Amino acid sequence: MSAGFTMYTTPWCGYCHRLKSQLDREGIEYDVVDIEQQPDAAQIVESANGGNQTVPTLVYADGTSMTNPSLAQVKEKLAALAS
């Protein structure tokens, strides 16, 4: 199964580290993009967050996004995409 979403993050983001560890513990696959290393990715985050570079921002396969979601919100979204 391929990743259901991309997580846009920075190395210093505590919320990102927490969500990554929760996702890893649950065995949920995802792609990670560091917006400090990829300026084009920062523009994606800004467009999803009203011009702000707020992370973690998750962009799902259907094009929708969530900013700083809980693990429960991510699991609910992935279940909806799978159905």
PDB file of C-alpha atoms in Angstrom:
ATOM      1  CA  MET A   1       0.000   0.000   0.000  1.00  0.00           C
ATOM      2  CA  SER A   2       1.324   3.435  -0.873  1.00  0.00           C
ATOM      3  CA  ALA A   3       1.332   6.441   1.404  1.00  0.00           C
ATOM      4  CA  GLY A   4      -2.062   8.064   1.784  1.00  0.00           C
ATOM      5  CA  PHE A   5      -0.671  11.510   2.479  1.00  0.00           C
ATOM      6  CA  THR A   6       2.376  13.738   2.581  1.00  0.00           C
ATOM      7  CA  MET A   7       3.421  15.415   5.806  1.00  0.00           C
ATOM      8  CA  TYR A   8       5.064  18.787   5.394  1.00  0.00           C
ATOM      9  CA  THR A   9       7.355  19.450   8.313  1.00  0.00           C
ATOM     10  CA  THR A  10      10.503  21.104   9.679  1.00  0.00           C
ATOM     11  CA  PRO A  11      13.296  19.497  11.706  1.00  0.00           C
ATOM     12  CA  TRP A  12      12.581  21.663  14.770  1.00  0.00           C
ATOM     13  CA  CYS A  13       8.781  21.166  14.934  1.00  0.00           C
ATOM     14  CA  GLY A  14       7.790  19.373  18.136  1.00  0.00           C
ATOM     15  CA  TYR A  15       4.231  18.767  16.918  1.00  0.00           C
ATOM     16  CA  CYS A  16       5.670  17.131  13.793  1.00  0.00           C
ATOM     17  CA  HIS A  17       7.918  14.810  15.809  1.00  0.00           C
ATOM     18  CA  ARG A  18       4.993  13.794  18.038  1.00  0.00           C
ATOM     19  CA  LEU A  19       2.673  13.039  15.119  1.00  0.00           C
ATOM     20  CA  LYS A  20       5.408  11.136  13.247  1.00  0.00           C
ATOM     21  CA  SER A  21       6.053   8.890  16.255  1.00  0.00           C
ATOM     22  CA  GLN A  22       2.309   8.225  16.665  1.00  0.00           C
ATOM     23  CA  LEU A  23       1.936   7.379  12.962  1.00  0.00           C
ATOM     24  CA  ASP A  24       5.004   5.135  13.049  1.00  0.00           C
ATOM     25  CA  ARG A  25       3.666   3.308  16.115  1.00  0.00           C
ATOM     26  CA  GLU A  26       0.384   2.688  14.265  1.00  0.00           C
ATOM     27  CA  GLY A  27       2.190   1.498  11.112  1.00  0.00           C
ATOM     28  CA  ILE A  28       0.655   4.241   8.971  1.00  0.00           C
ATOM     29  CA  GLU A  29       2.629   4.988   5.815  1.00  0.00           C
ATOM     30  CA  TYR A  30       3.275   8.567   4.766  1.00  0.00           C
ATOM     31  CA  ASP A  31       5.757  10.687   2.871  1.00  0.00           C
ATOM     32  CA  VAL A  32       7.694  13.464   4.598  1.00  0.00           C
ATOM     33  CA  VAL A  33       8.793  16.739   3.022  1.00  0.00           C
ATOM     34  CA  ASP A  34      10.993  19.224   4.905  1.00  0.00           C
ATOM     35  CA  ILE A  35       9.802  22.672   3.816  1.00  0.00           C
ATOM     36  CA  GLU A  36      13.142  24.223   4.811  1.00  0.00           C
ATOM     37  CA  GLN A  37      14.917  22.015   2.277  1.00  0.00           C
ATOM     38  CA  GLN A  38      12.301  22.345  -0.484  1.00  0.00           C
ATOM     39  CA  PRO A  39      11.077  25.930  -1.013  1.00  0.00           C
ATOM     40  CA  ASP A  40       8.361  24.764  -3.436  1.00  0.00           C
ATOM     41  CA  ALA A  41       6.904  22.675  -0.613  1.00  0.00           C
ATOM     42  CA  ALA A  42       6.728  25.747   1.626  1.00  0.00           C
ATOM     43  CA  GLN A  43       4.431  27.320  -0.969  1.00  0.00           C
ATOM     44  CA  ILE A  44       2.105  24.292  -0.746  1.00  0.00           C
ATOM     45  CA  VAL A  45       1.952  24.712   3.038  1.00  0.00           C
ATOM     46  CA  GLU A  46       1.292  28.440   2.707  1.00  0.00           C
ATOM     47  CA  SER A  47      -1.549  27.855   0.250  1.00  0.00           C
ATOM     48  CA  ALA A  48      -3.161  25.373   2.670  1.00  0.00           C
ATOM     49  CA  ASN A  49      -2.782  27.708   5.660  1.00  0.00           C
ATOM     50  CA  GLY A  50      -3.743  31.180   4.525  1.00  0.00           C
ATOM     51  CA  GLY A  51      -0.177  32.240   3.777  1.00  0.00           C
ATOM     52  CA  ASN A  52       1.362  30.765   6.933  1.00  0.00           C
ATOM     53  CA  GLN A  53       4.058  28.103   7.060  1.00  0.00           C
ATOM     54  CA  THR A  54       2.275  26.087   9.746  1.00  0.00           C
ATOM     55  CA  VAL A  55       3.480  22.517  10.223  1.00  0.00           C
ATOM     56  CA  PRO A  56       2.685  19.719  10.360  1.00  0.00           C
ATOM     57  CA  THR A  57       0.473  20.143   7.338  1.00  0.00           C
ATOM     58  CA  LEU A  58      -0.815  16.909   5.827  1.00  0.00           C
ATOM     59  CA  VAL A  59      -1.952  16.791   2.214  1.00  0.00           C
ATOM     60  CA  TYR A  60      -3.976  13.718   1.294  1.00  0.00           C
ATOM     61  CA  ALA A  61      -4.257  11.865  -2.011  1.00  0.00           C
ATOM     62  CA  ASP A  62      -7.628  13.542  -2.677  1.00  0.00           C
ATOM     63  CA  GLY A  63      -6.014  16.994  -2.459  1.00  0.00           C
ATOM     64  CA  THR A  64      -7.478  17.950   0.922  1.00  0.00           C
ATOM     65  CA  SER A  65      -5.257  19.057   3.790  1.00  0.00           C
ATOM     66  CA  MET A  66      -5.160  19.156   7.587  1.00  0.00           C
ATOM     67  CA  THR A  67      -2.968  21.292   9.808  1.00  0.00           C
ATOM     68  CA  ASN A  68      -1.649  19.805  13.044  1.00  0.00           C
ATOM     69  CA  PRO A  69      -4.259  17.019  13.162  1.00  0.00           C
ATOM     70  CA  SER A  70      -4.580  14.464  15.927  1.00  0.00           C
ATOM     71  CA  LEU A  71      -3.824  10.809  15.245  1.00  0.00           C
ATOM     72  CA  ALA A  72      -7.573  10.109  15.465  1.00  0.00           C
ATOM     73  CA  GLN A  73      -8.292  12.732  12.785  1.00  0.00           C
ATOM     74  CA  VAL A  74      -5.668  11.212  10.472  1.00  0.00           C
ATOM     75  CA  LYS A  75      -7.037   7.695  10.957  1.00  0.00           C
ATOM     76  CA  GLU A  76     -10.600   8.904  10.327  1.00  0.00           C
ATOM     77  CA  LYS A  77      -9.548  10.670   7.105  1.00  0.00           C
ATOM     78  CA  LEU A  78      -7.621   7.643   5.842  1.00  0.00           C
ATOM     79  CA  ALA A  79     -10.611   5.390   6.554  1.00  0.00           C
ATOM     80  CA  ALA A  80     -12.857   7.749   4.598  1.00  0.00           C
ATOM     81  CA  LEU A  81     -10.432   7.735   1.663  1.00  0.00           C
ATOM     82  CA  ALA A  82     -10.286   3.938   1.682  1.00  0.00           C
ATOM     83  CA  SER A  83     -14.062   3.506   1.536  1.00  0.00           C
TER      84      SER A  83
END
